């Protein structure tokens, strides 16, 4: 009888340990988003835009496959805004919820098999132009990438900039052609304004980088390239894909791509370009090689 009790006790302990082990695999994450009016200067003029936490683009969400994410949005702006969680397998409760000024709403996003890069954004066109950000889904703790492990990953968001203030009343402006295009909020050198900044990507020689590309431009396909470099596409829209190789990448509106970049050229600087398919503007950045491998 005593031995049977010991066996039952041992089995109970093992079941508890097993439960603890697997329940710890998926985690809950909490984010606070503050919608607020922010003054920003670009294209030689200053205007007020709606931002999340005062930044353009907005903050990145970074979690693992299978996690649950809670995003509490506080609307300190002047207009009601709702959020869209682009590309998730399961519908996000409250995606049509209009958050009134002075109110807040918490979104619950339960991740399933999504892996790679997605993004979040305001639903209305006028707010979406400045209210958006990356949603990065890493492999689960016990998973590895199905490709060589990168040195690091980098978010690259293609955005658009309008000289005129965007409001609910003039939303049709956001449906037209932008006055400029941005890489992570930077307009680059081609617009002739001394206060415009240029996106800089620092890499270590012989490093391998996972670039997470997001086209947040509403009505333009964007073409992305880095002089004298090539890319290996490994994923798109939060799923792994068959590998393909190219020297330039084309992203439709709302599309995301995960690509590997090998820093295998001579140490120096090389131009990054992002251009809409209309060819109206050409936005530039710079990739800068460092001799250190600690990037």
Coordinates of C-alpha atoms in Angstrom, one line a residue, residues 6-268:
X6 CA 4.6 6.8 -3.4
X7 CA 3.9 6.0 -7.1
X8 CA 0.7 8.1 -7.0
X9 CA 2.6 10.9 -5.3
X10 CA 5.4 10.7 -7.9
X11 CA 3.0 10.8 -10.8
X12 CA 1.2 13.8 -9.3
X13 CA 4.6 15.7 -8.9
X14 CA 5.5 14.8 -12.5
X15 CA 2.1 16.0 -13.8
X16 CA 2.5 19.3 -11.9
X17 CA 6.1 19.8 -13.2
X18 CA 5.0 19.0 -16.8
X19 CA 2.1 21.5 -16.4
X20 CA 4.4 24.2 -15.2
X21 CA 6.9 23.5 -17.9
X22 CA 4.4 23.8 -20.8
X23 CA 2.4 26.6 -19.2
X24 CA 5.5 28.7 -19.1
X25 CA 6.1 28.3 -22.9
X26 CA 3.6 31.0 -23.9
X27 CA 3.7 34.4 -22.2
X28 CA 1.5 37.4 -21.8
X29 CA 2.8 40.8 -22.8
X30 CA 1.4 44.3 -22.0
X31 CA 1.8 47.5 -23.9
X32 CA 0.6 51.0 -23.3
X33 CA -0.2 53.1 -26.4
X34 CA -0.8 56.8 -25.9
X35 CA -2.5 58.5 -28.9
X36 CA -1.4 62.1 -28.9
X37 CA -0.9 65.2 -31.1
X38 CA 2.8 65.8 -31.8
X39 CA 4.6 68.5 -33.7
X40 CA 7.1 67.2 -36.3
X41 CA 9.2 69.1 -38.8
X42 CA 9.8 67.6 -42.3
X43 CA 10.0 69.0 -45.8
X44 CA 11.0 72.4 -44.5
X45 CA 7.8 72.9 -42.5
X46 CA 6.3 71.9 -39.1
X47 CA 2.9 70.4 -38.6
X48 CA 0.9 68.5 -36.0
X49 CA 0.4 64.8 -36.5
X50 CA -1.3 62.1 -34.5
X51 CA 1.3 59.7 -33.1
X52 CA 1.5 56.8 -30.6
X53 CA 3.8 57.6 -27.7
X54 CA 5.1 60.6 -29.6
X55 CA 7.0 58.8 -32.3
X56 CA 6.7 58.3 -36.1
X57 CA 6.6 55.4 -36.9
X58 CA 5.0 54.1 -33.7
X59 CA 6.5 51.7 -31.1
X60 CA 7.4 48.1 -32.0
X61 CA 5.6 45.1 -30.4
X62 CA 8.0 42.1 -30.1
X63 CA 6.8 38.8 -28.8
X64 CA 7.1 35.0 -29.5
X65 CA 4.9 32.6 -31.4
X66 CA 1.9 31.5 -29.3
X67 CA 2.0 34.5 -26.9
X68 CA -0.9 36.7 -25.9
X69 CA -0.6 40.5 -26.2
X70 CA -2.6 43.1 -24.5
X71 CA -2.4 46.6 -25.9
X72 CA -4.1 49.4 -23.9
X73 CA -4.7 52.4 -26.1
X74 CA -5.4 55.7 -24.4
X75 CA -6.8 58.4 -26.8
X76 CA -5.4 61.8 -25.9
X77 CA -6.0 63.1 -29.4
X78 CA -8.9 65.1 -30.8
X79 CA -10.7 62.5 -32.9
X80 CA -12.1 59.0 -32.4
X81 CA -9.7 56.3 -33.7
X82 CA -9.8 52.5 -34.1
X83 CA -7.0 50.1 -34.7
X84 CA -6.4 47.4 -37.3
X85 CA -4.2 44.4 -36.5
X86 CA -3.0 43.5 -40.0
X87 CA -2.7 39.8 -41.0
X88 CA -3.5 37.9 -37.8
X89 CA -5.1 34.4 -38.2
X90 CA -7.7 34.9 -35.4
X91 CA -9.9 38.0 -35.4
X92 CA -8.9 40.6 -32.8
X93 CA -11.9 41.6 -30.6
X94 CA -12.6 45.3 -30.7
X95 CA -11.0 46.0 -34.1
X96 CA -14.0 48.1 -35.0
X97 CA -14.1 49.8 -31.7
X98 CA -13.9 53.6 -32.0
X99 CA -11.9 54.9 -29.1
X100 CA -13.3 58.3 -28.3
X101 CA -11.0 61.2 -27.1
X102 CA -10.3 60.9 -23.4
X103 CA -11.2 57.1 -23.4
X104 CA -9.1 54.0 -23.6
X105 CA -9.6 50.4 -24.9
X106 CA -7.5 47.3 -24.4
X107 CA -7.0 44.9 -27.4
X108 CA -6.3 41.3 -26.7
X109 CA -4.3 39.5 -29.5
X110 CA -3.9 35.8 -29.2
X111 CA -1.1 34.5 -31.4
X112 CA -1.4 31.2 -33.1
X113 CA 0.9 30.0 -35.9
X114 CA 2.0 33.5 -37.1
X115 CA 5.7 33.9 -37.3
X116 CA 7.8 36.7 -38.7
X117 CA 6.6 40.3 -39.3
X118 CA 3.2 41.9 -39.2
X119 CA 2.1 45.4 -38.4
X120 CA -0.6 47.5 -36.6
X121 CA -2.1 50.7 -37.8
X122 CA -5.0 53.1 -37.3
X123 CA -8.0 52.1 -39.4
X124 CA -8.9 55.5 -41.0
X125 CA -6.7 56.7 -43.8
X126 CA -5.9 60.1 -42.3
X127 CA -4.6 58.6 -39.0
X128 CA -3.0 55.5 -40.6
X129 CA -0.5 57.7 -42.4
X130 CA 1.3 58.4 -39.0
X131 CA -0.2 55.9 -36.6
X132 CA 1.4 52.5 -37.4
X133 CA 4.2 50.3 -36.2
X134 CA 5.8 46.8 -36.5
X135 CA 4.5 43.7 -34.8
X136 CA 7.5 41.2 -34.6
X137 CA 6.8 37.5 -33.8
X138 CA 9.9 35.6 -32.9
X139 CA 10.1 31.8 -32.9
X140 CA 8.9 30.2 -29.6
X141 CA 11.6 29.6 -26.9
X142 CA 12.1 26.0 -28.0
X143 CA 12.2 26.8 -31.8
X144 CA 14.9 27.9 -34.2
X145 CA 14.8 29.8 -37.5
X146 CA 14.7 27.5 -40.5
X147 CA 17.6 29.5 -42.0
X148 CA 21.0 30.6 -40.6
X149 CA 20.6 32.5 -37.4
X150 CA 21.0 36.2 -38.1
X151 CA 23.4 38.5 -36.3
X152 CA 20.4 40.7 -35.5
X153 CA 17.2 41.9 -37.1
X154 CA 16.2 45.4 -38.3
X155 CA 12.7 46.9 -38.8
X156 CA 12.4 48.9 -42.0
X157 CA 9.0 50.7 -42.5
X158 CA 8.2 52.5 -45.7
X159 CA 5.9 55.5 -44.9
X160 CA 4.5 58.6 -46.6
X161 CA 4.5 62.3 -45.6
X162 CA 2.0 64.9 -46.5
X163 CA 2.7 68.6 -46.1
X164 CA -0.8 69.4 -45.2
X165 CA -2.2 68.4 -41.8
X166 CA -4.3 65.3 -42.0
X167 CA -7.5 65.3 -40.1
X168 CA -10.8 63.5 -40.1
X169 CA -12.3 66.5 -42.1
X170 CA -9.8 66.3 -45.0
X171 CA -9.2 62.5 -45.1
X172 CA -9.3 62.4 -48.9
X173 CA -5.8 64.0 -48.9
X174 CA -4.4 60.8 -47.5
X175 CA -5.8 58.8 -50.4
X176 CA -3.8 60.9 -52.9
X177 CA -0.1 61.1 -53.7
X178 CA 2.2 61.9 -50.8
X179 CA 4.6 64.8 -50.9
X180 CA 7.4 62.5 -49.7
X181 CA 8.2 59.0 -48.7
X182 CA 10.1 57.8 -45.6
X183 CA 12.3 55.0 -44.4
X184 CA 11.6 54.6 -40.6
X185 CA 10.4 58.2 -40.6
X186 CA 13.4 59.6 -42.4
X187 CA 13.0 61.4 -45.7
X188 CA 16.6 61.2 -46.8
X189 CA 18.7 63.6 -49.0
X190 CA 16.6 63.9 -52.1
X191 CA 14.0 66.5 -51.0
X192 CA 16.3 69.5 -50.6
X193 CA 15.5 70.4 -46.9
X194 CA 18.5 70.7 -44.5
X195 CA 16.4 69.6 -41.5
X196 CA 15.4 66.3 -43.1
X197 CA 17.2 63.3 -41.7
X198 CA 18.6 60.1 -43.4
X199 CA 18.0 56.6 -42.2
X200 CA 21.3 54.9 -41.2
X201 CA 21.7 51.1 -41.0
X202 CA 24.9 50.0 -39.3
X203 CA 26.2 46.5 -40.0
X204 CA 29.3 44.5 -39.2
X205 CA 31.4 43.1 -42.0
X206 CA 30.4 39.5 -42.7
X207 CA 27.3 39.9 -40.5
X208 CA 24.0 38.4 -41.5
X209 CA 20.9 40.5 -40.9
X210 CA 17.2 39.8 -41.0
X211 CA 15.5 42.8 -42.5
X212 CA 11.8 43.0 -41.6
X213 CA 10.2 45.2 -44.3
X214 CA 6.8 46.8 -44.0
X215 CA 5.1 48.8 -46.7
X216 CA 2.8 51.2 -44.7
X217 CA 2.2 53.4 -47.8
X218 CA -1.5 53.3 -48.5
X219 CA -1.6 53.5 -52.3
X220 CA 1.8 52.8 -53.7
X221 CA 3.9 49.7 -54.3
X222 CA 7.4 50.3 -53.0
X223 CA 10.7 49.1 -54.6
X224 CA 13.6 48.6 -52.2
X225 CA 17.3 48.1 -52.9
X226 CA 20.7 48.5 -51.4
X227 CA 23.6 49.3 -53.8
X228 CA 25.8 46.3 -54.6
X229 CA 23.9 44.0 -52.2
X230 CA 21.4 41.2 -52.7
X231 CA 18.6 39.7 -50.6
X232 CA 17.3 36.2 -49.7
X233 CA 13.6 36.3 -49.0
X234 CA 12.6 33.9 -46.2
X235 CA 9.1 35.0 -45.2
X236 CA 6.2 37.2 -46.0
X237 CA 3.1 38.3 -44.1
X238 CA 4.0 36.3 -41.0
X239 CA 4.7 33.0 -42.5
X240 CA 7.9 31.3 -43.7
X241 CA 8.3 31.2 -47.5
X242 CA 10.4 29.3 -50.0
X243 CA 13.7 31.1 -50.4
X244 CA 14.2 33.4 -53.3
X245 CA 17.1 35.7 -54.3
X246 CA 17.0 39.2 -55.8
X247 CA 18.8 42.5 -55.9
X248 CA 15.6 44.5 -55.4
X249 CA 12.3 43.9 -53.6
X250 CA 8.8 45.0 -54.4
X251 CA 6.2 45.4 -51.7
X252 CA 2.5 46.0 -52.3
X253 CA 0.6 48.3 -49.9
X254 CA 0.3 46.6 -46.6
X255 CA 2.7 43.8 -47.4
X256 CA 5.5 42.6 -45.2
X257 CA 8.7 40.7 -46.2
X258 CA 11.4 39.0 -44.1
X259 CA 14.7 39.0 -46.0
X260 CA 18.3 38.1 -45.2
X261 CA 21.1 40.6 -46.0
X262 CA 24.7 39.4 -46.0
X263 CA 27.1 42.3 -45.2
X264 CA 29.8 40.9 -47.6
X265 CA 31.0 44.0 -49.5
X266 CA 34.0 46.2 -48.9
X267 CA 33.8 48.2 -45.7
X268 CA 32.3 51.6 -46.5

